């Protein structure tokens, strides 16, 4: 059955009358989050005499990584952080990179450290992530942060999963008691978002490349989160009518060459009650949550120093 309603942005302003789909604008919600961070940065400067300082390390010249890093730097400046991007050639040795991280760990002026992934094959990513001081781990990837997340102890929430929960909340999607299916089990998205949904009392199923009869699994989902990296993989027949669909994927459409998600937006939007677009959905939220995490690391440090 098709209900009639409106597509609304995250600030609930009507965009155009159509079927009852709600496209959640991550761009709009991210803007609100960044405005809030900006206000807190102004207060922090008054109280502590300086803004938070985010350092992003970019190794090599991968175009996608360059564009992500540029976006992060732009957002950091927008909210009033001190922002530094350290660029290193892909010939940098693992030892040199680890030494650089040790220096930044020891630098009192640095509050957040992010190493853009992926790294060249000769560098062990796990070693790099482990080397970042846990208290400056704005990505929330350090094993101590991951362990704390799974043990429900205070931690830095990884940015993309945190952004997904905020999108669902903003759209008014009830999580408690709902059936959530997450396709993808990566450490960066699939597993942590499953944990956050579980903590909000959803019943969570995690699907992956070996899952059998995926449409059967996904078509029971009230909340469907897709994080696999396959263009337009999820089609309308896989979506329960009225489901909330969160598309994490960032891909190139093989036909048009344009950016697209893991979800076939046009067909799934006919069936979902709430859906995120690509671009303009989860992506901007990831960056906004990075700004929140950097502020959190800074404030934690400052409050520790006051004790
Ligand atoms: P990843 O580490 O490559 O993990 C992909 C996951 O998808 C794996 O668990 C894999 O299963 C599963 N998978 C692959 N093909 C599948 C299939 N045909 N059916 C079911 N499951 C399948 O990727 P990731 O880092 O989680 O990223 C996923 C996507 O999200 C990518 O497009 C990435 O660019 C995007 N992303 C976006 C943001 C953002 O801010 N918007 C942030 C992070 C990632 P197995 O475990 O069995 O191999």
mmCIF file with all atom_site columns, C-alpha atoms and ligand atoms in Angstrom, residues 68 160 183-190 207-211 214 226-230 233 247-251 262 282-284 286, ligand 1:
data_model
loop_
_atom_site.group_PDB
_atom_site.id
_atom_site.type_symbol
_atom_site.label_atom_id
_atom_site.label_alt_id
_atom_site.label_comp_id
_atom_site.label_asym_id
_atom_site.label_entity_id
_atom_site.label_seq_id
_atom_site.pdbx_PDB_ins_code
_atom_site.Cartn_x
_atom_site.Cartn_y
_atom_site.Cartn_z
_atom_site.occupancy
_atom_site.B_iso_or_equiv
_atom_site.pdbx_formal_charge
_atom_site.auth_seq_id
_atom_site.auth_comp_id
_atom_site.auth_asym_id
_atom_site.auth_atom_id
_atom_site.pdbx_PDB_model_num
ATOM   1  C CA  . UNK A 1 68  ? 38.084 13.119  2.494  1.00 0.00 ? 68  UNK A CA  1
ATOM   2  C CA  . UNK A 1 160 ? 30.102 6.756   11.088 1.00 0.00 ? 160 UNK A CA  1
ATOM   3  C CA  . UNK A 1 183 ? 24.737 -5.807  6.078  1.00 0.00 ? 183 UNK A CA  1
ATOM   4  C CA  . UNK A 1 184 ? 28.511 -5.638  6.545  1.00 0.00 ? 184 UNK A CA  1
ATOM   5  C CA  . UNK A 1 185 ? 30.690 -6.597  9.498  1.00 0.00 ? 185 UNK A CA  1
ATOM   6  C CA  . UNK A 1 186 ? 33.710 -4.317  9.210  1.00 0.00 ? 186 UNK A CA  1
ATOM   7  C CA  . UNK A 1 187 ? 35.393 -2.936  12.323 1.00 0.00 ? 187 UNK A CA  1
ATOM   8  C CA  . UNK A 1 188 ? 34.752 0.589   11.072 1.00 0.00 ? 188 UNK A CA  1
ATOM   9  C CA  . UNK A 1 189 ? 31.029 0.444   10.315 1.00 0.00 ? 189 UNK A CA  1
ATOM   10 C CA  . UNK A 1 190 ? 29.157 -2.876  10.433 1.00 0.00 ? 190 UNK A CA  1
ATOM   11 C CA  . UNK A 1 207 ? 24.675 -10.153 7.529  1.00 0.00 ? 207 UNK A CA  1
ATOM   12 C CA  . UNK A 1 208 ? 27.808 -10.505 5.377  1.00 0.00 ? 208 UNK A CA  1
ATOM   13 C CA  . UNK A 1 209 ? 29.124 -11.925 2.122  1.00 0.00 ? 209 UNK A CA  1
ATOM   14 C CA  . UNK A 1 210 ? 28.509 -15.511 3.222  1.00 0.00 ? 210 UNK A CA  1
ATOM   15 C CA  . UNK A 1 211 ? 24.947 -14.896 4.396  1.00 0.00 ? 211 UNK A CA  1
ATOM   16 C CA  . UNK A 1 214 ? 19.936 -12.199 1.993  1.00 0.00 ? 214 UNK A CA  1
ATOM   17 C CA  . UNK A 1 226 ? 23.865 -1.276  4.442  1.00 0.00 ? 226 UNK A CA  1
ATOM   18 C CA  . UNK A 1 227 ? 27.670 -0.953  4.551  1.00 0.00 ? 227 UNK A CA  1
ATOM   19 C CA  . UNK A 1 228 ? 29.212 -3.199  1.916  1.00 0.00 ? 228 UNK A CA  1
ATOM   20 C CA  . UNK A 1 229 ? 30.670 -1.083  -0.902 1.00 0.00 ? 229 UNK A CA  1
ATOM   21 C CA  . UNK A 1 230 ? 28.631 -2.519  -3.812 1.00 0.00 ? 230 UNK A CA  1
ATOM   22 C CA  . UNK A 1 233 ? 23.225 -3.720  -4.284 1.00 0.00 ? 233 UNK A CA  1
ATOM   23 C CA  . UNK A 1 247 ? 22.893 3.663   3.091  1.00 0.00 ? 247 UNK A CA  1
ATOM   24 C CA  . UNK A 1 248 ? 26.539 3.883   4.161  1.00 0.00 ? 248 UNK A CA  1
ATOM   25 C CA  . UNK A 1 249 ? 28.128 2.875   0.850  1.00 0.00 ? 249 UNK A CA  1
ATOM   26 C CA  . UNK A 1 250 ? 30.155 5.253   -1.254 1.00 0.00 ? 250 UNK A CA  1
ATOM   27 C CA  . UNK A 1 251 ? 30.619 3.936   -4.782 1.00 0.00 ? 251 UNK A CA  1
ATOM   28 C CA  . UNK A 1 262 ? 24.898 0.489   -1.750 1.00 0.00 ? 262 UNK A CA  1
ATOM   29 C CA  . UNK A 1 282 ? 25.818 9.344   6.190  1.00 0.00 ? 282 UNK A CA  1
ATOM   30 C CA  . UNK A 1 283 ? 28.957 11.000  4.707  1.00 0.00 ? 283 UNK A CA  1
ATOM   31 C CA  . UNK A 1 284 ? 28.478 14.511  6.139  1.00 0.00 ? 284 UNK A CA  1
ATOM   32 C CA  . UNK A 1 286 ? 30.670 11.099  9.744  1.00 0.00 ? 286 UNK A CA  1
HETATM 33 P P1  . LIG B 2 .   ? 34.634 -3.369  4.146  1.00 0.00 ? 1   LIG B P1  1
HETATM 34 O O1  . LIG B 2 .   ? 35.590 -3.351  5.263  1.00 0.00 ? 1   LIG B O1  1
HETATM 35 O O2  . LIG B 2 .   ? 35.081 -3.724  2.786  1.00 0.00 ? 1   LIG B O2  1
HETATM 36 O O3  . LIG B 2 .   ? 33.465 -4.390  4.567  1.00 0.00 ? 1   LIG B O3  1
HETATM 37 C C1  . LIG B 2 .   ? 32.459 -4.728  3.664  1.00 0.00 ? 1   LIG B C1  1
HETATM 38 C C2  . LIG B 2 .   ? 31.501 -5.674  4.327  1.00 0.00 ? 1   LIG B C2  1
HETATM 39 O O4  . LIG B 2 .   ? 30.471 -5.957  3.396  1.00 0.00 ? 1   LIG B O4  1
HETATM 40 C C3  . LIG B 2 .   ? 32.130 -7.014  4.726  1.00 0.00 ? 1   LIG B C3  1
HETATM 41 O O5  . LIG B 2 .   ? 31.665 -7.381  6.011  1.00 0.00 ? 1   LIG B O5  1
HETATM 42 C C4  . LIG B 2 .   ? 31.627 -7.984  3.660  1.00 0.00 ? 1   LIG B C4  1
HETATM 43 O O6  . LIG B 2 .   ? 31.392 -9.288  4.124  1.00 0.00 ? 1   LIG B O6  1
HETATM 44 C C5  . LIG B 2 .   ? 30.292 -7.355  3.293  1.00 0.00 ? 1   LIG B C5  1
HETATM 45 N N1  . LIG B 2 .   ? 29.909 -7.694  1.942  1.00 0.00 ? 1   LIG B N1  1
HETATM 46 C C6  . LIG B 2 .   ? 30.640 -7.508  0.818  1.00 0.00 ? 1   LIG B C6  1
HETATM 47 N N2  . LIG B 2 .   ? 29.951 -7.966  -0.238 1.00 0.00 ? 1   LIG B N2  1
HETATM 48 C C7  . LIG B 2 .   ? 28.785 -8.438  0.227  1.00 0.00 ? 1   LIG B C7  1
HETATM 49 C C8  . LIG B 2 .   ? 27.680 -9.052  -0.372 1.00 0.00 ? 1   LIG B C8  1
HETATM 50 N N3  . LIG B 2 .   ? 27.630 -9.276  -1.679 1.00 0.00 ? 1   LIG B N3  1
HETATM 51 N N4  . LIG B 2 .   ? 26.637 -9.441  0.412  1.00 0.00 ? 1   LIG B N4  1
HETATM 52 C C9  . LIG B 2 .   ? 26.673 -9.224  1.735  1.00 0.00 ? 1   LIG B C9  1
HETATM 53 N N5  . LIG B 2 .   ? 27.711 -8.645  2.372  1.00 0.00 ? 1   LIG B N5  1
HETATM 54 C C10 . LIG B 2 .   ? 28.745 -8.270  1.623  1.00 0.00 ? 1   LIG B C10 1
HETATM 55 O O7  . LIG B 2 .   ? 33.867 -1.991  3.993  1.00 0.00 ? 1   LIG B O7  1
HETATM 56 P P2  . LIG B 2 .   ? 33.527 -0.807  5.063  1.00 0.00 ? 1   LIG B P2  1
HETATM 57 O O8  . LIG B 2 .   ? 34.758 -0.127  5.449  1.00 0.00 ? 1   LIG B O8  1
HETATM 58 O O9  . LIG B 2 .   ? 32.603 -1.305  6.109  1.00 0.00 ? 1   LIG B O9  1
HETATM 59 O O10 . LIG B 2 .   ? 32.726 0.174   4.091  1.00 0.00 ? 1   LIG B O10 1
HETATM 60 C C11 . LIG B 2 .   ? 31.535 -0.224  3.453  1.00 0.00 ? 1   LIG B C11 1
HETATM 61 C C12 . LIG B 2 .   ? 31.071 0.884   2.513  1.00 0.00 ? 1   LIG B C12 1
HETATM 62 O O11 . LIG B 2 .   ? 30.802 2.040   3.299  1.00 0.00 ? 1   LIG B O11 1
HETATM 63 C C13 . LIG B 2 .   ? 32.119 1.330   1.484  1.00 0.00 ? 1   LIG B C13 1
HETATM 64 O O12 . LIG B 2 .   ? 31.438 1.747   0.322  1.00 0.00 ? 1   LIG B O12 1
HETATM 65 C C14 . LIG B 2 .   ? 32.769 2.542   2.135  1.00 0.00 ? 1   LIG B C14 1
HETATM 66 O O13 . LIG B 2 .   ? 33.321 3.439   1.185  1.00 0.00 ? 1   LIG B O13 1
HETATM 67 C C15 . LIG B 2 .   ? 31.589 3.135   2.834  1.00 0.00 ? 1   LIG B C15 1
HETATM 68 N N6  . LIG B 2 .   ? 31.911 3.972   3.998  1.00 0.00 ? 1   LIG B N6  1
HETATM 69 C C16 . LIG B 2 .   ? 31.292 5.162   4.074  1.00 0.00 ? 1   LIG B C16 1
HETATM 70 C C17 . LIG B 2 .   ? 31.500 5.971   5.157  1.00 0.00 ? 1   LIG B C17 1
HETATM 71 C C18 . LIG B 2 .   ? 30.793 7.265   5.231  1.00 0.00 ? 1   LIG B C18 1
HETATM 72 O O14 . LIG B 2 .   ? 31.125 8.096   6.045  1.00 0.00 ? 1   LIG B O14 1
HETATM 73 N N7  . LIG B 2 .   ? 29.759 7.480   4.409  1.00 0.00 ? 1   LIG B N7  1
HETATM 74 C C19 . LIG B 2 .   ? 32.378 5.583   6.178  1.00 0.00 ? 1   LIG B C19 1
HETATM 75 C C20 . LIG B 2 .   ? 32.990 4.322   6.087  1.00 0.00 ? 1   LIG B C20 1
HETATM 76 C C21 . LIG B 2 .   ? 32.727 3.527   4.997  1.00 0.00 ? 1   LIG B C21 1
HETATM 77 P P3  . LIG B 2 .   ? 32.577 -10.269 4.658  1.00 0.00 ? 1   LIG B P3  1
HETATM 78 O O15 . LIG B 2 .   ? 32.878 -9.792  6.054  1.00 0.00 ? 1   LIG B O15 1
HETATM 79 O O16 . LIG B 2 .   ? 31.973 -11.605 4.628  1.00 0.00 ? 1   LIG B O16 1
HETATM 80 O O17 . LIG B 2 .   ? 33.725 -10.071 3.716  1.00 0.00 ? 1   LIG B O17 1
#
